[in-house]
Amino acid sequence: MNVLFLCTGNACRSILGEATFNHLAPAGWKAMSAGSQPTGQVHPRSLALLAREGMSTGGYASKSWDKLPATPDIVITVCASAAGETCPAYLGPALRTHWGVEDPAHATGSDEEIDAAFMTAYRILRTRIEAFLALPLDELQQDRARLKAELDRIGSLLP
């Protein structure tokens, strides 16, 4: 099963989602990320956070959703609609859910405050990914409606 973490810039949240999912996922599950308007570079604070959390930082790139290496089965949008961001709508046959997370790239303040914004985004995503991976995935793959309901529910979880 292929999971796509999708946002606008593909520089922070979707990269954190992809890396965290792949770090925790069981065999047979793979995440990728993309943006509807990619910035062209992964935010250095995203890579630094992944390294601090013991995850690989190699191979990540800000890319468009029309350059995906595989067709996604599940699309998770991570834009924060409360912040007025317009989240892209994936037009493929994938099951879609929304897990809004504030974009840490827009954080201001001291280095510590900006790092804290990145950590908050990461913790939210990790909490949701852990809940996703705790589901009876083999069973839910056969019941798309129930899987969709579970993913929608998970999208409101906070650490």
mmCIF file of C-alpha atoms in Angstrom:
data_model
loop_
_atom_site.group_PDB
_atom_site.id
_atom_site.type_symbol
_atom_site.label_atom_id
_atom_site.label_comp_id
_atom_site.label_asym_id
_atom_site.label_seq_id
_atom_site.Cartn_x
_atom_site.Cartn_y
_atom_site.Cartn_z
ATOM 1 C CA MET A 1 0.000 0.000 0.000
ATOM 2 C CA ASN A 2 1.281 3.429 -0.962
ATOM 3 C CA VAL A 3 0.485 6.448 1.204
ATOM 4 C CA LEU A 4 0.962 9.979 -0.134
ATOM 5 C CA PHE A 5 1.471 12.890 2.268
ATOM 6 C CA LEU A 6 0.371 15.918 0.281
ATOM 7 C CA CYS A 7 0.626 19.639 0.964
ATOM 8 C CA THR A 8 1.307 22.743 -1.015
ATOM 9 C CA GLY A 9 5.082 23.257 -0.778
ATOM 10 C CA ASN A 10 6.351 19.728 0.038
ATOM 11 C CA ALA A 11 9.099 21.217 2.205
ATOM 12 C CA CYS A 12 8.091 20.553 5.826
ATOM 13 C CA ARG A 13 4.944 18.712 6.918
ATOM 14 C CA SER A 14 4.615 16.255 4.063
ATOM 15 C CA ILE A 15 8.328 15.428 4.273
ATOM 16 C CA LEU A 16 8.038 14.866 8.040
ATOM 17 C CA GLY A 17 5.014 12.634 7.408
ATOM 18 C CA GLU A 18 6.751 10.613 4.714
ATOM 19 C CA ALA A 19 9.916 10.072 6.757
ATOM 20 C CA THR A 20 8.094 9.227 9.979
ATOM 21 C CA PHE A 21 5.672 6.843 8.274
ATOM 22 C CA ASN A 22 8.478 5.000 6.494
ATOM 23 C CA HIS A 23 10.482 4.808 9.728
ATOM 24 C CA LEU A 24 7.553 3.174 11.573
ATOM 25 C CA ALA A 25 5.638 1.300 8.855
ATOM 26 C CA PRO A 26 5.427 -2.471 8.559
ATOM 27 C CA ALA A 27 6.575 -4.299 5.457
ATOM 28 C CA GLY A 28 4.303 -3.703 2.501
ATOM 29 C CA TRP A 29 3.478 -0.097 3.429
ATOM 30 C CA LYS A 30 5.381 2.798 1.886
ATOM 31 C CA ALA A 31 4.942 6.551 2.116
ATOM 32 C CA MET A 32 5.869 9.270 -0.333
ATOM 33 C CA SER A 33 5.260 12.995 -0.342
ATOM 34 C CA ALA A 34 4.542 15.719 -2.848
ATOM 35 C CA GLY A 35 3.211 19.230 -3.209
ATOM 36 C CA SER A 36 0.795 20.954 -5.525
ATOM 37 C CA GLN A 37 3.228 23.902 -5.749
ATOM 38 C CA PRO A 38 6.552 22.494 -4.505
ATOM 39 C CA THR A 39 9.103 24.948 -3.156
ATOM 40 C CA GLY A 40 11.921 23.018 -4.806
ATOM 41 C CA GLN A 41 13.801 22.383 -1.565
ATOM 42 C CA VAL A 42 13.240 20.548 1.703
ATOM 43 C CA HIS A 43 13.347 22.919 4.668
ATOM 44 C CA PRO A 44 16.693 22.447 6.494
ATOM 45 C CA ARG A 45 14.911 22.422 9.885
ATOM 46 C CA SER A 46 12.822 19.441 8.742
ATOM 47 C CA LEU A 47 15.971 17.491 7.911
ATOM 48 C CA ALA A 48 17.645 18.537 11.174
ATOM 49 C CA LEU A 49 14.617 17.378 13.169
ATOM 50 C CA LEU A 50 14.553 14.009 11.387
ATOM 51 C CA ALA A 51 18.249 13.534 12.134
ATOM 52 C CA ARG A 52 17.692 14.385 15.831
ATOM 53 C CA GLU A 53 14.888 11.801 15.914
ATOM 54 C CA GLY A 54 17.215 9.132 14.493
ATOM 55 C CA MET A 55 15.695 8.956 11.020
ATOM 56 C CA SER A 56 17.426 8.954 7.674
ATOM 57 C CA THR A 57 17.572 12.321 5.930
ATOM 58 C CA GLY A 58 18.812 11.092 2.567
ATOM 59 C CA GLY A 59 16.788 11.132 -0.619
ATOM 60 C CA TYR A 60 14.148 13.677 0.316
ATOM 61 C CA ALA A 61 13.243 16.294 -2.276
ATOM 62 C CA SER A 62 10.469 18.817 -2.745
ATOM 63 C CA LYS A 63 8.543 17.509 -5.752
ATOM 64 C CA SER A 64 5.285 17.897 -7.595
ATOM 65 C CA TRP A 65 2.449 15.417 -7.308
ATOM 66 C CA ASP A 66 2.739 14.771 -11.048
ATOM 67 C CA LYS A 67 6.172 13.190 -10.479
ATOM 68 C CA LEU A 68 5.175 10.416 -8.074
ATOM 69 C CA PRO A 69 7.128 7.138 -8.210
ATOM 70 C CA ALA A 70 3.939 5.106 -7.607
ATOM 71 C CA THR A 71 0.171 5.547 -7.576
ATOM 72 C CA PRO A 72 -1.055 6.270 -4.045
ATOM 73 C CA ASP A 73 -3.697 4.095 -2.416
ATOM 74 C CA ILE A 74 -4.229 6.639 0.369
ATOM 75 C CA VAL A 75 -3.723 10.420 0.190
ATOM 76 C CA ILE A 76 -3.316 12.358 3.434
ATOM 77 C CA THR A 77 -3.446 16.135 3.035
ATOM 78 C CA VAL A 78 -1.614 17.949 5.835
ATOM 79 C CA CYS A 79 -2.384 21.619 5.113
ATOM 80 C CA ALA A 80 -3.864 23.540 8.015
ATOM 81 C CA SER A 81 -7.218 24.733 6.750
ATOM 82 C CA ALA A 82 -7.679 26.785 9.924
ATOM 83 C CA ALA A 83 -4.718 28.895 8.819
ATOM 84 C CA GLY A 84 -6.446 29.741 5.540
ATOM 85 C CA GLU A 85 -4.209 27.493 3.471
ATOM 86 C CA THR A 86 -5.785 25.977 0.414
ATOM 87 C CA CYS A 87 -5.073 22.277 0.432
ATOM 88 C CA PRO A 88 -4.638 20.557 -2.920
ATOM 89 C CA ALA A 89 -7.246 18.014 -3.947
ATOM 90 C CA TYR A 90 -5.721 14.839 -5.308
ATOM 91 C CA LEU A 91 -7.655 13.745 -8.372
ATOM 92 C CA GLY A 92 -6.749 10.066 -8.490
ATOM 93 C CA PRO A 93 -8.824 7.089 -7.273
ATOM 94 C CA ALA A 94 -7.100 7.021 -3.879
ATOM 95 C CA LEU A 95 -8.862 7.075 -0.547
ATOM 96 C CA ARG A 96 -8.480 10.644 0.769
ATOM 97 C CA THR A 97 -8.316 12.075 4.279
ATOM 98 C CA HIS A 98 -7.268 15.381 5.824
ATOM 99 C CA TRP A 99 -4.877 15.755 8.762
ATOM 100 C CA GLY A 100 -4.435 19.520 9.109
ATOM 101 C CA VAL A 101 -1.152 20.649 10.678
ATOM 102 C CA GLU A 102 0.117 24.226 10.968
ATOM 103 C CA ASP A 103 3.022 24.926 8.599
ATOM 104 C CA PRO A 104 6.167 25.400 10.701
ATOM 105 C CA ALA A 105 7.855 27.131 7.756
ATOM 106 C CA HIS A 106 5.753 30.193 8.632
ATOM 107 C CA ALA A 107 6.869 30.247 12.282
ATOM 108 C CA THR A 108 8.598 33.388 13.501
ATOM 109 C CA GLY A 109 10.554 34.274 16.603
ATOM 110 C CA SER A 110 13.748 32.956 18.119
ATOM 111 C CA ASP A 111 15.503 29.830 16.850
ATOM 112 C CA GLU A 112 14.053 27.970 19.843
ATOM 113 C CA GLU A 113 10.506 29.120 19.002
ATOM 114 C CA ILE A 114 10.875 28.130 15.353
ATOM 115 C CA ASP A 115 12.362 24.747 16.308
ATOM 116 C CA ALA A 116 9.415 24.281 18.694
ATOM 117 C CA ALA A 117 6.973 24.869 15.803
ATOM 118 C CA PHE A 118 8.716 22.150 13.779
ATOM 119 C CA MET A 119 8.648 19.799 16.787
ATOM 120 C CA THR A 120 4.933 20.458 17.316
ATOM 121 C CA ALA A 121 4.172 19.593 13.681
ATOM 122 C CA TYR A 122 6.311 16.456 13.959
ATOM 123 C CA ARG A 123 4.644 15.316 17.206
ATOM 124 C CA ILE A 124 1.164 15.772 15.737
ATOM 125 C CA LEU A 125 2.095 13.795 12.634
ATOM 126 C CA ARG A 126 3.837 11.066 14.636
ATOM 127 C CA THR A 127 0.834 10.677 16.969
ATOM 128 C CA ARG A 128 -1.478 10.297 13.967
ATOM 129 C CA ILE A 129 0.862 7.952 12.093
ATOM 130 C CA GLU A 130 1.239 5.742 15.174
ATOM 131 C CA ALA A 131 -2.571 5.615 15.496
ATOM 132 C CA PHE A 132 -2.851 4.760 11.782
ATOM 133 C CA LEU A 133 -0.314 1.951 12.086
ATOM 134 C CA ALA A 134 -2.063 0.593 15.215
ATOM 135 C CA LEU A 135 -5.223 -0.061 13.182
ATOM 136 C CA PRO A 136 -5.986 -3.624 12.010
ATOM 137 C CA LEU A 137 -4.604 -2.734 8.582
ATOM 138 C CA ASP A 138 -5.010 -6.166 6.955
ATOM 139 C CA GLU A 139 -8.687 -6.155 7.896
ATOM 140 C CA LEU A 140 -9.303 -2.508 6.947
ATOM 141 C CA GLN A 141 -7.728 -2.857 3.499
ATOM 142 C CA GLN A 142 -10.835 -4.880 2.631
ATOM 143 C CA ASP A 143 -13.233 -2.254 4.043
ATOM 144 C CA ARG A 144 -12.493 1.135 2.468
ATOM 145 C CA ALA A 145 -15.421 2.892 4.148
ATOM 146 C CA ARG A 146 -14.272 1.834 7.611
ATOM 147 C CA LEU A 147 -10.645 2.681 6.793
ATOM 148 C CA LYS A 148 -11.725 6.143 5.617
ATOM 149 C CA ALA A 149 -13.725 6.681 8.823
ATOM 150 C CA GLU A 150 -10.733 5.638 10.950
ATOM 151 C CA LEU A 151 -8.332 7.889 9.029
ATOM 152 C CA ASP A 152 -10.733 10.835 9.328
ATOM 153 C CA ARG A 153 -10.991 10.215 13.092
ATOM 154 C CA ILE A 154 -7.206 10.042 13.416
ATOM 155 C CA GLY A 155 -6.926 13.404 11.671
ATOM 156 C CA SER A 156 -8.197 15.120 14.820
ATOM 157 C CA LEU A 157 -5.787 13.450 17.275
ATOM 158 C CA LEU A 158 -3.265 15.585 19.118
ATOM 159 C CA PRO A 159 -0.267 14.457 21.163
#
